[in-house]
C-alpha atoms as a printed R data frame, in Angstrom:
    type eleno elety resid chain resno       x       y       z
1   ATOM     1    CA   MET     A     1 -21.101  -6.586  -5.108
2   ATOM     2    CA   ARG     A     2 -18.792  -5.213  -3.353
3   ATOM     3    CA   ASP     A     3 -15.838  -2.414  -5.532
4   ATOM     4    CA   GLU     A     4 -12.539  -4.353  -5.095
5   ATOM     5    CA   THR     A     5  -9.553  -2.829  -3.426
6   ATOM     6    CA   ARG     A     6  -7.092  -2.157  -5.060
7   ATOM     7    CA   VAL     A     7  -2.557  -2.298  -4.050
8   ATOM     8    CA   ILE     A     8  -0.397  -0.216  -6.594
9   ATOM     9    CA   ILE     A     9   3.259  -0.024  -5.717
10  ATOM    10    CA   CYS     A    10   6.096   1.637  -8.213
11  ATOM    11    CA   ASP     A    11   7.906  -0.852  -9.530
12  ATOM    12    CA   THR     A    12  10.861   1.751 -10.711
13  ATOM    13    CA   CYS     A    13  11.391   2.660  -6.985
14  ATOM    14    CA   ALA     A    14  14.759   2.505  -5.589
15  ATOM    15    CA   ALA     A    15  16.786   3.238  -3.040
16  ATOM    16    CA   VAL     A    16  20.609   4.641  -5.178
17  ATOM    17    CA   GLY     A    17  23.087   1.385  -7.023
18  ATOM    18    CA   ASP     A    18  19.802  -0.600  -6.168
19  ATOM    19    CA   VAL     A    19  17.809  -2.653  -7.974
20  ATOM    20    CA   PRO     A    20  14.496  -1.878  -8.176
21  ATOM    21    CA   GLN     A    21  11.699  -4.179  -6.406
22  ATOM    22    CA   GLY     A    22   8.379  -2.769  -6.474
23  ATOM    23    CA   GLU     A    23   7.860  -6.593  -9.372
24  ATOM    24    CA   ALA     A    24   8.993  -7.811  -6.408
25  ATOM    25    CA   PHE     A    25   6.368  -7.005  -3.549
26  ATOM    26    CA   ALA     A    26   4.180  -7.113  -5.667
27  ATOM    27    CA   GLN     A    27   4.476 -10.556  -6.643
28  ATOM    28    CA   ALA     A    28   4.756 -11.076  -2.567
29  ATOM    29    CA   LEU     A    29   1.809  -9.562  -1.894
30  ATOM    30    CA   ARG     A    30  -1.117 -11.055  -4.781
31  ATOM    31    CA   GLY     A    31   0.595 -14.735  -3.364
32  ATOM    32    CA   ARG     A    32  -0.792 -13.019  -0.008
33  ATOM    33    CA   VAL     A    33  -4.280 -11.424  -0.352
34  ATOM    34    CA   GLY     A    34  -8.100 -12.416  -1.095
35  ATOM    35    CA   SER     A    35  -9.006 -12.240  -4.316
36  ATOM    36    CA   SER     A    36 -11.370  -8.771  -3.788
37  ATOM    37    CA   VAL     A    37  -7.207  -6.944  -3.698
38  ATOM    38    CA   ARG     A    38  -6.320  -6.132  -7.426
39  ATOM    39    CA   VAL     A    39  -2.047  -5.879  -6.666
40  ATOM    40    CA   GLU     A    40  -0.471  -3.678  -9.774
41  ATOM    41    CA   THR     A    41   2.315  -1.938  -9.662
42  ATOM    42    CA   THR     A    42   2.923   1.353 -11.628
43  ATOM    43    CA   SER     A    43   5.815   4.371 -13.275
44  ATOM    44    CA   CYS     A    44   6.624   6.057 -10.276
45  ATOM    45    CA   MET     A    45   4.865   8.000  -8.019
46  ATOM    46    CA   ASN     A    46   7.490  10.803  -7.080
47  ATOM    47    CA   GLN     A    47   8.897   9.556  -3.933
48  ATOM    48    CA   CYS     A    48  11.835   8.915  -5.905
49  ATOM    49    CA   ASP     A    49  13.722   9.754  -1.971
50  ATOM    50    CA   ARG     A    50  11.678   7.462  -0.334
51  ATOM    51    CA   PRO     A    51  11.216   3.213  -1.712
52  ATOM    52    CA   VAL     A    52   9.122   2.004  -2.509
53  ATOM    53    CA   SER     A    53   5.690   3.467  -3.218
54  ATOM    54    CA   LEU     A    54   2.301   2.292  -2.096
55  ATOM    55    CA   ALA     A    55  -1.021   3.671  -2.595
56  ATOM    56    CA   LEU     A    56  -4.732   2.298  -1.372
57  ATOM    57    CA   ARG     A    57  -7.792   2.593  -3.406
58  ATOM    58    CA   GLU     A    58 -11.047   2.522  -3.789
59  ATOM    59    CA   ALA     A    59 -14.474   3.359  -5.384
60  ATOM    60    CA   GLY     A    60 -15.879   5.366  -2.722
61  ATOM    61    CA   LYS     A    61 -13.060   5.451  -0.197
62  ATOM    62    CA   ASP     A    62  -9.966   7.936   1.357
63  ATOM    63    CA   VAL     A    63  -6.869   7.184  -0.528
64  ATOM    64    CA   TYR     A    64  -3.523   6.360   1.281
65  ATOM    65    CA   LEU     A    65   0.179   6.859  -0.852
66  ATOM    66    CA   PHE     A    66   2.702   5.427   1.224
67  ATOM    67    CA   HIS     A    67   6.439   5.604   1.916
68  ATOM    68    CA   SER     A    68   9.699   3.948   2.465
69  ATOM    69    CA   VAL     A    69   8.127   0.627   2.389
70  ATOM    70    CA   ASP     A    70  10.699  -1.609   2.678
71  ATOM    71    CA   PRO     A    71   9.706  -5.885   0.392
72  ATOM    72    CA   ALA     A    72  12.444  -7.110   2.273
73  ATOM    73    CA   ARG     A    73  11.227  -6.760   6.221
74  ATOM    74    CA   ASP     A    74   7.168  -5.103   5.766
75  ATOM    75    CA   LEU     A    75   5.542  -7.567   3.927
76  ATOM    76    CA   GLU     A    76   3.310  -8.749   6.971
77  ATOM    77    CA   ASP     A    77   3.684  -5.229   7.587
78  ATOM    78    CA   ALA     A    78   2.025  -4.706   3.854
79  ATOM    79    CA   VAL     A    79  -0.534  -7.574   4.649
80  ATOM    80    CA   ALA     A    80  -2.136  -6.150   7.655
81  ATOM    81    CA   LEU     A    81  -2.448  -2.752   6.448
82  ATOM    82    CA   ILE     A    82  -4.250  -4.743   3.090
83  ATOM    83    CA   ALA     A    83  -6.400  -5.895   4.853
84  ATOM    84    CA   LEU     A    84  -7.119  -2.680   7.562
85  ATOM    85    CA   TYR     A    85  -7.708  -0.522   3.901
86  ATOM    86    CA   ALA     A    86 -10.548  -3.628   2.228
87  ATOM    87    CA   GLN     A    87 -12.820  -3.329   6.518
88  ATOM    88    CA   ALA     A    88 -12.469   0.778   6.684
89  ATOM    89    CA   GLU     A    89 -15.588   1.438   6.275
90  ATOM    90    CA   GLY     A    90 -15.693   4.680   4.256
91  ATOM    91    CA   GLY     A    91 -10.906   3.756   3.747
92  ATOM    92    CA   THR     A    92 -10.810   5.947   6.259
93  ATOM    93    CA   ILE     A    93  -8.539   3.625   8.803
94  ATOM    94    CA   GLU     A    94  -8.619   4.688  12.624
95  ATOM    95    CA   ASP     A    95  -6.413   2.960  14.186
96  ATOM    96    CA   ALA     A    96  -3.535   1.505  12.047
97  ATOM    97    CA   ARG     A    97  -0.905   0.033  14.701
98  ATOM    98    CA   PRO     A    98  -1.997  -3.309  13.539
99  ATOM    99    CA   ALA     A    99  -0.246  -2.235  10.550
100 ATOM   100    CA   GLY     A   100   2.879  -2.447  12.064
101 ATOM   101    CA   ARG     A   101   5.471   0.025  11.039
102 ATOM   102    CA   LEU     A   102   3.578   1.533   7.873
103 ATOM   103    CA   ARG     A   103   1.470   3.628  10.201
104 ATOM   104    CA   HIS     A   104   5.154   6.170  10.216
105 ATOM   105    CA   CYS     A   105   4.885   6.139   6.232
106 ATOM   106    CA   LEU     A   106   2.808   7.857   5.132
107 ATOM   107    CA   THR     A   107   2.559  10.646   2.993
108 ATOM   108    CA   GLY     A   108  -0.719  11.588   2.441
109 ATOM   109    CA   ARG     A   109  -4.398  10.521   3.079
110 ATOM   110    CA   VAL     A   110  -6.742  11.742  -0.189
111 ATOM   111    CA   PRO     A   111 -10.849  12.144   1.396
112 ATOM   112    CA   ARG     A   112 -13.092  10.460  -0.781
């Protein structure tokens, strides 16, 4: 059985004066990803100056951390990014162009 892909979204991320959008974004993603993907939220991923944060992880795969995810415009790109990661052998995304704008929002990759 394959391990579950985890998508972790910061639920406290917000620009100054804005309301956090992480939980609503997580709900939107849950409605778009398959059952082998678990979308969850957590409080503070230490990228407060570049909200919203999103991480991808799965046992035996590289871990990715993204910043500046815009729930209002990045839903489709996030769905594409999650699919790329889920299909990536060892978790290394070789060609992130299908993830659109999010490929430029990578904070870091932690090798497996």
